[in-house]
Short mmCIF file of C-alpha atoms and ligand atoms in Angstrom, two decimals:
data_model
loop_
_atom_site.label_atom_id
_atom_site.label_comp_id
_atom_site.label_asym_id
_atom_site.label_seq_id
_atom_site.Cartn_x
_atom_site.Cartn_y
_atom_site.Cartn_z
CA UNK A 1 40.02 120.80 -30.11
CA UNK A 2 39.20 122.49 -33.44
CA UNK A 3 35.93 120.87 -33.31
CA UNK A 4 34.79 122.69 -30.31
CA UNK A 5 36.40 125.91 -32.28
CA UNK A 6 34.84 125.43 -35.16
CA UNK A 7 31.26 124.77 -33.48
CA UNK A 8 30.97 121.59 -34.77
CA UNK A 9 32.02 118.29 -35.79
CA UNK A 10 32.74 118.21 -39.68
CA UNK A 11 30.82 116.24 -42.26
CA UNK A 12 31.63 112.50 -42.76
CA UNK A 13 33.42 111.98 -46.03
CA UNK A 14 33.94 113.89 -49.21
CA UNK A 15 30.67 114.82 -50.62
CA UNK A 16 30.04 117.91 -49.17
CA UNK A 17 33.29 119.62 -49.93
CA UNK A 18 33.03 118.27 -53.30
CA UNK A 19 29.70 119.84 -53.54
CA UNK A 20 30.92 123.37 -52.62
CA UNK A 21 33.82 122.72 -55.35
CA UNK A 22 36.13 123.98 -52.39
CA UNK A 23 34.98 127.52 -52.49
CA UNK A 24 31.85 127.57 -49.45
CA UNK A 25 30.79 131.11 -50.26
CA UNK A 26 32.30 133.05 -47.75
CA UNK A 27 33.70 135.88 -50.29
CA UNK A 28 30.16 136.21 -51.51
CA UNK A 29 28.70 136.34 -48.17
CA UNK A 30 30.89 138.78 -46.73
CA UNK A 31 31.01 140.81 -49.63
CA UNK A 32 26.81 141.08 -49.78
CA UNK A 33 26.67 141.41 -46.03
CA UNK A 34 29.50 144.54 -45.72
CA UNK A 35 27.22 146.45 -48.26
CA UNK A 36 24.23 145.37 -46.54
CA UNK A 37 22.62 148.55 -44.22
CA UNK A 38 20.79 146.38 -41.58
CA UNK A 39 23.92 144.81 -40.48
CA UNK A 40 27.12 146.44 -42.56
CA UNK A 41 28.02 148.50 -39.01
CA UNK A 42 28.35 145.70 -37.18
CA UNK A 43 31.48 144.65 -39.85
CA UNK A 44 33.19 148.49 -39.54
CA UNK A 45 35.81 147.49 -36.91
CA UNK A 46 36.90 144.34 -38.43
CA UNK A 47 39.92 143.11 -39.81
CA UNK A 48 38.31 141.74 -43.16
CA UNK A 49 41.30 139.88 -44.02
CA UNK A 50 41.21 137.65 -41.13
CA UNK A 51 37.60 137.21 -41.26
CA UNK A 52 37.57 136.20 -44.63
CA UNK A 53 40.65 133.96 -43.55
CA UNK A 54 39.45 132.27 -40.78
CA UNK A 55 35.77 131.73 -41.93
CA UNK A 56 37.13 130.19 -45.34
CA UNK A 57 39.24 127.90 -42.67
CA UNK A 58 36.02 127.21 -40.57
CA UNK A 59 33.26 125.85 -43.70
CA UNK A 60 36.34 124.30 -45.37
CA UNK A 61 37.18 122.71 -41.92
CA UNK A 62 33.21 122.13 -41.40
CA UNK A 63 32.98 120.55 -45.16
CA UNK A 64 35.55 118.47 -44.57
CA UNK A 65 37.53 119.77 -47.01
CA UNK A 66 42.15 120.15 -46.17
CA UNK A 67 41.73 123.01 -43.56
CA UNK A 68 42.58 123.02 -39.57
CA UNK A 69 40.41 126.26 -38.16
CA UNK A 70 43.17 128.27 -36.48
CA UNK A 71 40.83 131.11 -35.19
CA UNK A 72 38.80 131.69 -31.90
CA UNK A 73 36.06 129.73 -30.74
CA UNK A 74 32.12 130.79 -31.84
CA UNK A 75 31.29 132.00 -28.28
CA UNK A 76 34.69 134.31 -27.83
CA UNK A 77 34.69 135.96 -31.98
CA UNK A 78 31.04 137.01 -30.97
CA UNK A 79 30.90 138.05 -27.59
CA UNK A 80 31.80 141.50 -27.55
CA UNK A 81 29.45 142.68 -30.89
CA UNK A 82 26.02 142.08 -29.15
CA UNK A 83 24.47 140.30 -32.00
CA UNK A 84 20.44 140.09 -32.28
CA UNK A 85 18.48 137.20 -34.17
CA UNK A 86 17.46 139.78 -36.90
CA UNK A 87 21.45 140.22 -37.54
CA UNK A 88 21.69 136.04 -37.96
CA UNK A 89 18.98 136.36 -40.24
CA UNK A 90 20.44 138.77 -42.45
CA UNK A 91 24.11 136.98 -42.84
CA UNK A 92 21.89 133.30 -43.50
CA UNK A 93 20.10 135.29 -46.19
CA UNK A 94 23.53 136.18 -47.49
CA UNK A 95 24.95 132.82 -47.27
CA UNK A 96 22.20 131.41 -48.97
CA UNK A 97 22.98 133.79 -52.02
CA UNK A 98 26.33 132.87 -52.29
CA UNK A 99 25.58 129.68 -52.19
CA UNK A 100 22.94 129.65 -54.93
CA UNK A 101 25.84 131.94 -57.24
CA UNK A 102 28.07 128.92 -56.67
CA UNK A 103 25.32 126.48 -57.44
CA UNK A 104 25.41 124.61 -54.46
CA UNK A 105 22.32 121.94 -54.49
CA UNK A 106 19.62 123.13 -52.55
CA UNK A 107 20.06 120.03 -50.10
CA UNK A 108 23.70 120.50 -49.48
CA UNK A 109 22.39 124.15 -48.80
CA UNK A 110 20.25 123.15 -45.76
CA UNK A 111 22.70 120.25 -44.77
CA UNK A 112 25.57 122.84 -44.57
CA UNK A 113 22.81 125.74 -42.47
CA UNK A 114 22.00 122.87 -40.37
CA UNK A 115 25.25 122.54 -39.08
CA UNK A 116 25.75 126.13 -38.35
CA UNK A 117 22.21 126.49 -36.89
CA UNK A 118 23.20 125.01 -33.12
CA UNK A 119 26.48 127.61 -33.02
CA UNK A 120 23.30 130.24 -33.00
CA UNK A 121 23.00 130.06 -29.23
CA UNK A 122 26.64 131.20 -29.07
CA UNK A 123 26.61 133.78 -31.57
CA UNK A 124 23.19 135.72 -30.88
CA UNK A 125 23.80 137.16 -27.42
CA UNK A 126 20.79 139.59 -27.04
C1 HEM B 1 26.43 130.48 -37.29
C2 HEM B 1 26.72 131.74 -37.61
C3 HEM B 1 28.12 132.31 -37.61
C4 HEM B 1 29.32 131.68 -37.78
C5 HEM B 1 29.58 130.21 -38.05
C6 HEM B 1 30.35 132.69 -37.67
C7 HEM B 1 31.71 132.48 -37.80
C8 HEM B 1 32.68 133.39 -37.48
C9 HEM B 1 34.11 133.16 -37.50
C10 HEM B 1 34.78 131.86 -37.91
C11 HEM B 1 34.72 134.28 -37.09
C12 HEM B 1 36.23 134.53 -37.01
C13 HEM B 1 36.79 134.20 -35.64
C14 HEM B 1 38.27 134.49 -35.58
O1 HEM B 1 38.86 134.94 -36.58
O2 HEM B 1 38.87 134.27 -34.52
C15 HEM B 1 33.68 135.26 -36.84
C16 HEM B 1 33.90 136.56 -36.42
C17 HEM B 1 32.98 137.57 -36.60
N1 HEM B 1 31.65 137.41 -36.89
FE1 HEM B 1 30.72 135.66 -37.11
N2 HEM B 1 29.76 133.90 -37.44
C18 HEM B 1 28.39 133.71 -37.41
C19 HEM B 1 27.45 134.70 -37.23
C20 HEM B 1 27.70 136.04 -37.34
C21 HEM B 1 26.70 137.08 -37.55
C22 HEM B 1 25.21 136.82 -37.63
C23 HEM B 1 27.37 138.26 -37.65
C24 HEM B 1 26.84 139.65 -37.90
C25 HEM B 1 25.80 139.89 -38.71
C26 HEM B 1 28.79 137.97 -37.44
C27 HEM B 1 29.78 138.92 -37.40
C28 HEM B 1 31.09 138.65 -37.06
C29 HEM B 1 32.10 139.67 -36.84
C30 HEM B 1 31.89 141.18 -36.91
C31 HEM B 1 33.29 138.99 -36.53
C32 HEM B 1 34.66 139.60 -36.23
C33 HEM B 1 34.78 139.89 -34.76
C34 HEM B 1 36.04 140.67 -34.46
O3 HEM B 1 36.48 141.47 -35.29
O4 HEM B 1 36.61 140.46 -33.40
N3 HEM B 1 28.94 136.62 -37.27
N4 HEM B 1 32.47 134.69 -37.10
#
């Protein structure tokens, strides 16, 4: 049931997790992407501190890291905000950053986008 939450099926083993050293770059995402003007609107009406909770949950769940995912599945958090590919582009971008800050290989980079890639069709509704 978390798996079909969380959008996917978490890594095999404990490489990944170990990669991120437990921290998946959702602070540094979120925190470039809020004071980002192509998207930062879209972020105005949310509760940050669950967001920041419940993503954590989701790449540490995703990693395979200790974490259940205890918030709402891809297709419900998104379905009200209208989302457009240009706004997926901008948060990867973001992720990507955070990600290179934390010094996350560049092959556990794309292995970790490549999971989240698929949960585009229920994310980008327009
Ligand atoms: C694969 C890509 C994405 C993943 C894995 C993802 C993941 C999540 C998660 C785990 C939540 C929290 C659900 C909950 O607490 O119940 C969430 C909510 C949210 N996401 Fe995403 N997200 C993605 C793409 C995006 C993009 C591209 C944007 C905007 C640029 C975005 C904006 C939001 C907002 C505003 C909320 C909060 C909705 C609310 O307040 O009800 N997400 N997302």
């Amino acid at each position: 049931m978390t798996a079909v939450k969380a959008g996917a099926v978490p890594f095999a083993g404990a490489g990944m997790f170990e990669a991120f050293h437990g921290q998946a770059g959702v602070d540094g995402m979120l925190d470039r992407s809020v004071s980002d003007p192509r998207i930062a609107g879209i972020f105005a009406a949310t509760d940050m501190v669950r967001l920041r909770r419940t993503l954590k949950e989701q790449f540490c769940y995703l990693l395979n890291g200790p974490c259940a995912y205890t918030g709402r599945s891809m297709r419900d958090a998104h379905a009200d905000i209208g989302l457009q590919p240009a706004d997926m582009g901008a948060l990867v971008e973001h992720l990507q950053a955070a990600m290179d800050e934390e010094g996350v290989p560049f092959h556990t980079q794309n292995r970790f986008l490549a999971k989240l890639a698929p949960m585009r069709r229920d994310v980008v509704t327009r």
